[in-house]
Coordinates of C-alpha atoms in Angstrom, one line a residue:
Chain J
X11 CA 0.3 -21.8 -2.1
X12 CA 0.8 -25.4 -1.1
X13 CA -2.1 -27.7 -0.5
X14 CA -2.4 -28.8 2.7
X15 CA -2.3 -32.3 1.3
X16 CA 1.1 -31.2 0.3
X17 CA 2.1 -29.9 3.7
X18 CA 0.3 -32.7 6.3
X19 CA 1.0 -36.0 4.7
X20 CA -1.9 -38.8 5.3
X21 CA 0.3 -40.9 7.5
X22 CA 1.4 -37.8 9.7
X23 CA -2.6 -37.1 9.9
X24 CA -3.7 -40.7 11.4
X25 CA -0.7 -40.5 13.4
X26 CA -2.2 -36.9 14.7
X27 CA -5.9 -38.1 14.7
X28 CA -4.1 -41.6 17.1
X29 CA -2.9 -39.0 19.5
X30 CA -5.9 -36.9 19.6
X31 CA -8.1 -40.1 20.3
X32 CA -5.1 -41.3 23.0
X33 CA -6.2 -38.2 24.9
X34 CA -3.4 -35.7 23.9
X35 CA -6.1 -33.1 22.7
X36 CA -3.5 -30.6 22.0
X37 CA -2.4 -32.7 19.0
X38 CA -5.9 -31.9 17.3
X39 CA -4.6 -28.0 17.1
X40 CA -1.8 -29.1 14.6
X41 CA -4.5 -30.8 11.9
X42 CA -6.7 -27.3 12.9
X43 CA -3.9 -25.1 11.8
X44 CA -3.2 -27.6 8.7
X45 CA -6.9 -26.8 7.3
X46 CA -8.0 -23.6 9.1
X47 CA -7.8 -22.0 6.3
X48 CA -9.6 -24.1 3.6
X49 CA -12.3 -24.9 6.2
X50 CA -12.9 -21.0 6.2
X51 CA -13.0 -20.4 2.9
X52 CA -15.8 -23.1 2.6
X53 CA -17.6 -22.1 5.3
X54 CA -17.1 -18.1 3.7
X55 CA -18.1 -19.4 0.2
X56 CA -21.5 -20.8 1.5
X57 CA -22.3 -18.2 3.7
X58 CA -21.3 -15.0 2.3
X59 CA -20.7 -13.5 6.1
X60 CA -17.6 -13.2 8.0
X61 CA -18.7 -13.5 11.3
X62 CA -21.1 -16.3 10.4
X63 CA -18.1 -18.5 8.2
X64 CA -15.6 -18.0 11.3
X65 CA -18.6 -19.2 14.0
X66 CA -19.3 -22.2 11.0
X67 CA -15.5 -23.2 10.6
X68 CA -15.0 -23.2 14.3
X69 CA -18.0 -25.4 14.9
X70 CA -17.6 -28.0 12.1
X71 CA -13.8 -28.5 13.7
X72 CA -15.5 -28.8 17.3
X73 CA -18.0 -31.7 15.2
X74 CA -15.1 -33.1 13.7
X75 CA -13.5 -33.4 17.1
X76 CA -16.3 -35.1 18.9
X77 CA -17.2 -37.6 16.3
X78 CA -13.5 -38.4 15.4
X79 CA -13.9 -42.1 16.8
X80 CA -16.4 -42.4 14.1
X81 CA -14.1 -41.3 11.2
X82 CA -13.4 -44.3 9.4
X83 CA -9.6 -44.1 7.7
X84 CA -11.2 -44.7 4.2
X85 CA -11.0 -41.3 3.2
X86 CA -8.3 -38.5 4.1
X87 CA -9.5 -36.7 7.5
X88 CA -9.1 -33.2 5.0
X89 CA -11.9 -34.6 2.7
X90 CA -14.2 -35.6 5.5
X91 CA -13.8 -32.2 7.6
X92 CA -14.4 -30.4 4.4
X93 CA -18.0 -32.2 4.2
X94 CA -18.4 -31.9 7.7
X95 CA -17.7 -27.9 7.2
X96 CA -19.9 -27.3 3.9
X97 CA -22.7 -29.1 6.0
X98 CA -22.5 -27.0 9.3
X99 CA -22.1 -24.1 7.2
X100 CA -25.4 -24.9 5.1
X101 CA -27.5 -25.8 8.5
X102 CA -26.6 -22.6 9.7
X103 CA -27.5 -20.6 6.3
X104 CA -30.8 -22.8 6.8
X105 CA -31.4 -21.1 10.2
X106 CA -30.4 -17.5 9.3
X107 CA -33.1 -17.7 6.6
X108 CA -35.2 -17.9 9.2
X109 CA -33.7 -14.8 10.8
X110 CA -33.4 -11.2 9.1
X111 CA -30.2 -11.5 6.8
X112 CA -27.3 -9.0 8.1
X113 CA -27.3 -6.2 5.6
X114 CA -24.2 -4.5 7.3
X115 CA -22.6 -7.6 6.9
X116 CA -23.6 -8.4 3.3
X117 CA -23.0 -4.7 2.0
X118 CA -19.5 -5.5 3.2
X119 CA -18.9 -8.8 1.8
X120 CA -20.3 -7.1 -2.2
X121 CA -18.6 -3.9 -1.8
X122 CA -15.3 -5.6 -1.0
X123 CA -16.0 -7.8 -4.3
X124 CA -17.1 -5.6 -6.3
X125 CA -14.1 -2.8 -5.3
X126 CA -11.5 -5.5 -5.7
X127 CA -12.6 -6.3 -9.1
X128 CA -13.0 -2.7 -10.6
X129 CA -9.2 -2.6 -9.7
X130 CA -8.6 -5.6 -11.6
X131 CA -10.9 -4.8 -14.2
X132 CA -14.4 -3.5 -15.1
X133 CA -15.4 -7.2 -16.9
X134 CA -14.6 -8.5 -13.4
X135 CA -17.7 -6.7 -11.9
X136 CA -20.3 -7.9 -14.8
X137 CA -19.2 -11.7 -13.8
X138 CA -20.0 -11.1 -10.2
X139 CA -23.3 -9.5 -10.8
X140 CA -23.8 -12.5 -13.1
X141 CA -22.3 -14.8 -10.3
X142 CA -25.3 -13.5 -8.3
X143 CA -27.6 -15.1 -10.6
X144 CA -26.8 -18.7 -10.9
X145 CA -28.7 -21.3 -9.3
X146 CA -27.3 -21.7 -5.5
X147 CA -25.5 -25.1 -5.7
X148 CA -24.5 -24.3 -9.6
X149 CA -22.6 -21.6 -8.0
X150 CA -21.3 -23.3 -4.9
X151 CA -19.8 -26.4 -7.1
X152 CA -18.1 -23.7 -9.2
X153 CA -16.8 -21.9 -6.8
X154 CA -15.5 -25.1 -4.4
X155 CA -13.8 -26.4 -8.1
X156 CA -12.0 -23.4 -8.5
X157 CA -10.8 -22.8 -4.8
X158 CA -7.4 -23.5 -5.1
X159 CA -8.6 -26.3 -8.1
X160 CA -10.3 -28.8 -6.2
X161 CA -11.0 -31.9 -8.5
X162 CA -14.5 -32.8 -9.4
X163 CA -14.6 -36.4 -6.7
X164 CA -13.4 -33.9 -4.0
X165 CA -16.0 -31.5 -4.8
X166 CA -18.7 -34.1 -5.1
X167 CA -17.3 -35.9 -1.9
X168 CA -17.8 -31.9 -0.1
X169 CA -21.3 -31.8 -1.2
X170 CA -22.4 -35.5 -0.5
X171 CA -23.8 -35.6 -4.4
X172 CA -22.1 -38.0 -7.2
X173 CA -19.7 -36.4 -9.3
X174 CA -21.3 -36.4 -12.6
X175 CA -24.1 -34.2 -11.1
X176 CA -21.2 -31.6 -9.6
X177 CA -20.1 -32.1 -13.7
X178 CA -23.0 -30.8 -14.9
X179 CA -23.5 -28.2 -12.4
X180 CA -20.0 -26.5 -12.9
X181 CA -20.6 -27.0 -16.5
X182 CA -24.3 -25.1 -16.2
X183 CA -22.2 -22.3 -14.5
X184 CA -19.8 -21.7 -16.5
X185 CA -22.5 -21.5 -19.5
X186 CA -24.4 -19.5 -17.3
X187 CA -22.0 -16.9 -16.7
X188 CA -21.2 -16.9 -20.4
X189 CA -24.8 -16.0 -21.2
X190 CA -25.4 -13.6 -19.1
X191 CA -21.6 -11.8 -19.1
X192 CA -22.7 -11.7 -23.1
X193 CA -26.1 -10.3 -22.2
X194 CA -25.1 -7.7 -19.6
X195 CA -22.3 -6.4 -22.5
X196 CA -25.1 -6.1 -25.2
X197 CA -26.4 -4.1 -23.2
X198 CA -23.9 -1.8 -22.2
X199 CA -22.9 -1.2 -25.5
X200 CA -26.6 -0.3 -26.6
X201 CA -26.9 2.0 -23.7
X202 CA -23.5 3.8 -24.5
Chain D
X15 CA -33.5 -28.3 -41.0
X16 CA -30.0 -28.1 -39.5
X17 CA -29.6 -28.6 -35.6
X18 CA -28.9 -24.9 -34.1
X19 CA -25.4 -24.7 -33.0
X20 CA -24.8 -23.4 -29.1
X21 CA -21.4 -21.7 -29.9
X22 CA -21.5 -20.8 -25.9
X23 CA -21.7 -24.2 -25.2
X24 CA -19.0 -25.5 -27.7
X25 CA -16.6 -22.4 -26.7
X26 CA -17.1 -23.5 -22.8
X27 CA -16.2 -27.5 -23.9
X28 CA -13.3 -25.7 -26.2
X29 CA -12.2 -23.9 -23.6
X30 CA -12.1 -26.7 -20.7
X31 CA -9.9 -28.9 -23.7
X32 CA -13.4 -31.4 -23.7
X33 CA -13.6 -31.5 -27.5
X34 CA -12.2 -34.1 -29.9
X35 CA -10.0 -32.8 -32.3
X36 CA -12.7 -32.8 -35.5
X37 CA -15.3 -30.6 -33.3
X38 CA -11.2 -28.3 -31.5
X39 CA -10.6 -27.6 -35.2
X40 CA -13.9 -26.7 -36.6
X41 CA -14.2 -24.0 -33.6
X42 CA -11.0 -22.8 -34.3
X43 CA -11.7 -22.5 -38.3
X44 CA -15.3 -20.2 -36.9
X45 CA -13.2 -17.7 -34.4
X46 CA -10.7 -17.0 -37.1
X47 CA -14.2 -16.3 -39.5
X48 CA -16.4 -14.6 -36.5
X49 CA -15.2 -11.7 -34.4
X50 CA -18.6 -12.2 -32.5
X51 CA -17.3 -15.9 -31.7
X52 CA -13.5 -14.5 -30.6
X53 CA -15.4 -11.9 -28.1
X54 CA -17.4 -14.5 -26.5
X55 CA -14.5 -16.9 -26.0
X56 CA -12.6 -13.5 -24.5
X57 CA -15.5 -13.7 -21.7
X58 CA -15.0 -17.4 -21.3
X59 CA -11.2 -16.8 -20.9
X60 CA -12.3 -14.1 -18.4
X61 CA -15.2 -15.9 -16.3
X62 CA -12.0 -18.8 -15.8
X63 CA -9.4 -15.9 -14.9
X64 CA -12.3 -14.2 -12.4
X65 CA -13.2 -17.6 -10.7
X66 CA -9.5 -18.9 -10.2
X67 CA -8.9 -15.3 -8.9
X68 CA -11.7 -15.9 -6.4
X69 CA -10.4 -19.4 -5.6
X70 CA -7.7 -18.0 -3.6
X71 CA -7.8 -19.2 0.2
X72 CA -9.3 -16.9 2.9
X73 CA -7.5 -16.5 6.3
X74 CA -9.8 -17.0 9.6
X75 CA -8.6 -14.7 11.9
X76 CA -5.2 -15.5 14.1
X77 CA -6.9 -16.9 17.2
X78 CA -9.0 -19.3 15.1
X79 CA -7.4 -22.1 16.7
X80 CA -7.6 -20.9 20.2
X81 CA -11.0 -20.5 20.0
X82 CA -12.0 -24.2 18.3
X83 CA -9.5 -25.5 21.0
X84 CA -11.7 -23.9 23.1
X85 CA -14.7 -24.7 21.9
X86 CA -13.7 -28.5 22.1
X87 CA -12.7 -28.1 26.0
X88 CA -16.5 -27.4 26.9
X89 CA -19.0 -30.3 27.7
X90 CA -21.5 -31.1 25.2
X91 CA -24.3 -29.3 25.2
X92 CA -27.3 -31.0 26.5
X93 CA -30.6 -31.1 27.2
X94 CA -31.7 -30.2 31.0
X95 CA -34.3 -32.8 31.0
X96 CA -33.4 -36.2 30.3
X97 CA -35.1 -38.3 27.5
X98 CA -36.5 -40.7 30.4
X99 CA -37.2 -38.1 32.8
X100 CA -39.0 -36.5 30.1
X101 CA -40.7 -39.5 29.1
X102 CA -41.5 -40.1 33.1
X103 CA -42.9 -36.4 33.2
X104 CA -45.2 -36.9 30.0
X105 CA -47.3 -40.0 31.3
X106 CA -47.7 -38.6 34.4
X107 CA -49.3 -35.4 32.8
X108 CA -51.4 -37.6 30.0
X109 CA -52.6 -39.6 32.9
X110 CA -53.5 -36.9 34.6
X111 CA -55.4 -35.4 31.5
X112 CA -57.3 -38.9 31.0
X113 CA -58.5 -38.8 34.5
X114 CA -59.7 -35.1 33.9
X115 CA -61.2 -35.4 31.1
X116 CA -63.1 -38.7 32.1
X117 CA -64.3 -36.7 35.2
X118 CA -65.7 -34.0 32.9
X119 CA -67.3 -36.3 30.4
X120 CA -68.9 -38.0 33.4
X121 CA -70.8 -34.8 35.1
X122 CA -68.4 -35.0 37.7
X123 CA -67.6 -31.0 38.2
X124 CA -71.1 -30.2 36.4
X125 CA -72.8 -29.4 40.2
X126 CA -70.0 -27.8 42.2
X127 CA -70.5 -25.1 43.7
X128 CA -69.0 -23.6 47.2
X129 CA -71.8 -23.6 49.9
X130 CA -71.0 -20.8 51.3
X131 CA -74.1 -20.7 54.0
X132 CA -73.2 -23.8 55.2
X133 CA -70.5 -22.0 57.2
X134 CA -71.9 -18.5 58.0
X135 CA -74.7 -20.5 58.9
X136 CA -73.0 -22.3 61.6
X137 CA -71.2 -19.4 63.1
X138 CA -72.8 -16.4 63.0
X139 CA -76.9 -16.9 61.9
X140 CA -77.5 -19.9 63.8
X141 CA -80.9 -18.8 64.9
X142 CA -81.7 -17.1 61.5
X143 CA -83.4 -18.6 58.5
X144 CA -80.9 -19.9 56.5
X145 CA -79.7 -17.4 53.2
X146 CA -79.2 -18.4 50.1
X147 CA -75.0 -17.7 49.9
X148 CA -74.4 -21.0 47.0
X149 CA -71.5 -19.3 45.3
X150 CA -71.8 -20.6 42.0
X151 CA -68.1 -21.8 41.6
X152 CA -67.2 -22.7 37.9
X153 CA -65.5 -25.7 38.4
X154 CA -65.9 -27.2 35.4
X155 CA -64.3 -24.2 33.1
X156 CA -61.2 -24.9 35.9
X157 CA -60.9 -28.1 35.6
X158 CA -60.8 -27.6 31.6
X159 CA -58.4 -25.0 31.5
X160 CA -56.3 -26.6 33.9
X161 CA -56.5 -29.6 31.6
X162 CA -55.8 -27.6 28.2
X163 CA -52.5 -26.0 29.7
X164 CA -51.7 -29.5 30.8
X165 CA -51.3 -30.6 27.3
X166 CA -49.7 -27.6 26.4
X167 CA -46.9 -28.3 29.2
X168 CA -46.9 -32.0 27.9
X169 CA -46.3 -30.8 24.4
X170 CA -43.3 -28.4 25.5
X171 CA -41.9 -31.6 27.1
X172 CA -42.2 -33.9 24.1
X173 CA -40.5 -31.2 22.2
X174 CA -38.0 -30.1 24.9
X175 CA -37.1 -33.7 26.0
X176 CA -37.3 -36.2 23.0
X177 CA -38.4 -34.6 19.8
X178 CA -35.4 -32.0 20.0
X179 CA -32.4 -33.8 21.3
X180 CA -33.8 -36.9 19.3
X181 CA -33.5 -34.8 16.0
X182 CA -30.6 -33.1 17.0
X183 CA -28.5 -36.6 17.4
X184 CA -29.8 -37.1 13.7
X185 CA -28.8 -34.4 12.4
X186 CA -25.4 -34.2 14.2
X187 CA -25.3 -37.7 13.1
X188 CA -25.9 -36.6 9.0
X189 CA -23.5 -33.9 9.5
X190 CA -20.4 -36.3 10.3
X191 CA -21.2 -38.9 7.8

């Protein structure tokens, strides 16, 4: 699948964002359809919950909107929406803490996981249970690296922390998941 | 003593290309001694193969952009109060609650009482020796609870009015950045 780097060029995104600020709000639904989809996936990685990552997405694109005056050109509008998404989405994990977490929801979100990966293959399920115990933000850098192979400044530029830190984090992961993938098939053979 | 060697930790850098070429071929010389060694890096190989497989996007559902378009078409949520009205509001009730409290510190509710007599007197027992109908009215425990839920209802307005909105324009504010 293309980037939408690849498929909304820079210039064709200040030209939208000139419109959008011009009044023509309509143009803001073409740079909406451009990252959509990245947003939500985010916003999904962070929250775990459907329902939540759609209500998250929509509302970091309805910030984005209102503070577009202040988006200075440095940076591509993508990278800055991104941030503005993984921050909505972890205010709003904040405030369901405070709430009783959606088992429904949840059961569906694991089940889906853990059913998609015994089709691939039975390894597949041991990594997610491992998955489930890394560190939270170890496990958010690693997963925002791999979706669709984000580099390691665009990660770092997401999560507002320097990129040597989001190095050692996906690095911690990965070493993580190695030690306890290893563990959990010790112990699988000594209990077969 | 020889430094303890953390294979995981060399098989993840071996694996990501990070090692120079000495440390690249002294891993590969282990894996083709260690079955142990080859195992682990088969998990490696997988954890890479199970995380780009859960890279893939995620589609919001179709009428995603609808509803943000939607969502941007609405006024900005604000607060009913203004900050100044607020701020108008909250100085009238702490004067208010100065005065009060002066008054009680004073002795100025410590006598009250309704003389009740004083007007059955006059109506009905003019002629009669006058009863003893002082209703002993507790001014004072009025006057203080009406002052204590006065600072409650100043409290709910500094919240409400300029603690709220005021950290909610700096948080909005840390969220764009």
């Amino acid at each position: 699948m293309l980037r939408p780097s690849a498929v909304i060029t820079k210039e064709e995104e200040f030209a939208l964002i000139d419109r959008v600020l011009a009044g023509q709000t309509e143009a803001y639904a073409r740079l909406v359809d451009s990252y959509k989809s990245f947003a939500f996936t985010i916003a999904l990685k962070v929250l775990e919950n459907r329902p939540e990552a759609e209500e998250a997405a929509q509302d970091a694109f309805v910030r984005a909107f209102h503070y577009l005056k202040k988006f200075n050109r440095e940076a591509r509008f993508s990278t800055w929406l991104y941030r503005i998404t993984f921050n909505t989405a972890i205010s709003a994990k904040r405030k369901n803490k405070m709430r009783m977490d959606s088992i429904e929801n949840k059961i569906i979100v694991h089940e889906g996981a853990a059913e998609d990966a015994l089709e691939r293959n039975d390894k597949h399920v041991y990594i997610a249970q491992a998955m489930e115990k890394l560190n939270e933000m170890d496990k958010l850098s690693i997963q925002l690296y791999y979706l669709q192979e984000f580099s390691l400044e665009e990660v770092a530029e997401m999560m507002g922390q320097p990129s040597n830190t989001i190095k050692v984090r996906v690095h911690r992961a990965r070493l993580r998941l190695a030690e306890e993938l290893t563990k959990i098939l010790k112990s699988e053979v000594v209990n077969l | 003593m020889t430094p303890r060697i953390d294979w995981n930790d060399l098989l993840v850098r071996y694996h990501s290309g990070e090692l120079d070429a000495l440390a690249t071929a002294r891993v590969e010389q282990e894996l083709q001694q260690s079955a142990e060694l080859r195992q682990q890096l088969e998990s490696i190989k997988d954890i890479d193969q199970f995380l780009q497989r859960q890279g893939k996007l995620t589609q919001p559902p179709k009428n995603f952009i609808d509803r943000v378009m939607y969502g941007i078409s609405l006024p900005v949520r604000s607060s009913a109060l203004s900050p100044k009205m607020g701020l108008i509001l909250l100085t009238s009730i702490l004067a208010l609650t100065v005065v009060g409290i002066i008054c009680l510190t004073n002795g100025f509710f410590d006598s009250y009482s309704i003389p009740l007599n004083v007007y059955v007197q006059s109506l009905y027992f003019e002629k009669l020796p006058s009863p003893d109908f002082n209703f002993p009215f507790p001014s004072k425990w009025i006057v203080t609870t009406f002052l204590i839920s006065n600072m409650a209802i100043g409290f709910v307005l500094l919240d409400r009015t300029i603690l709220k909105p005021y950290f909610q324009r700096r948080a909005e504010a840390a969220i764009s950045e």
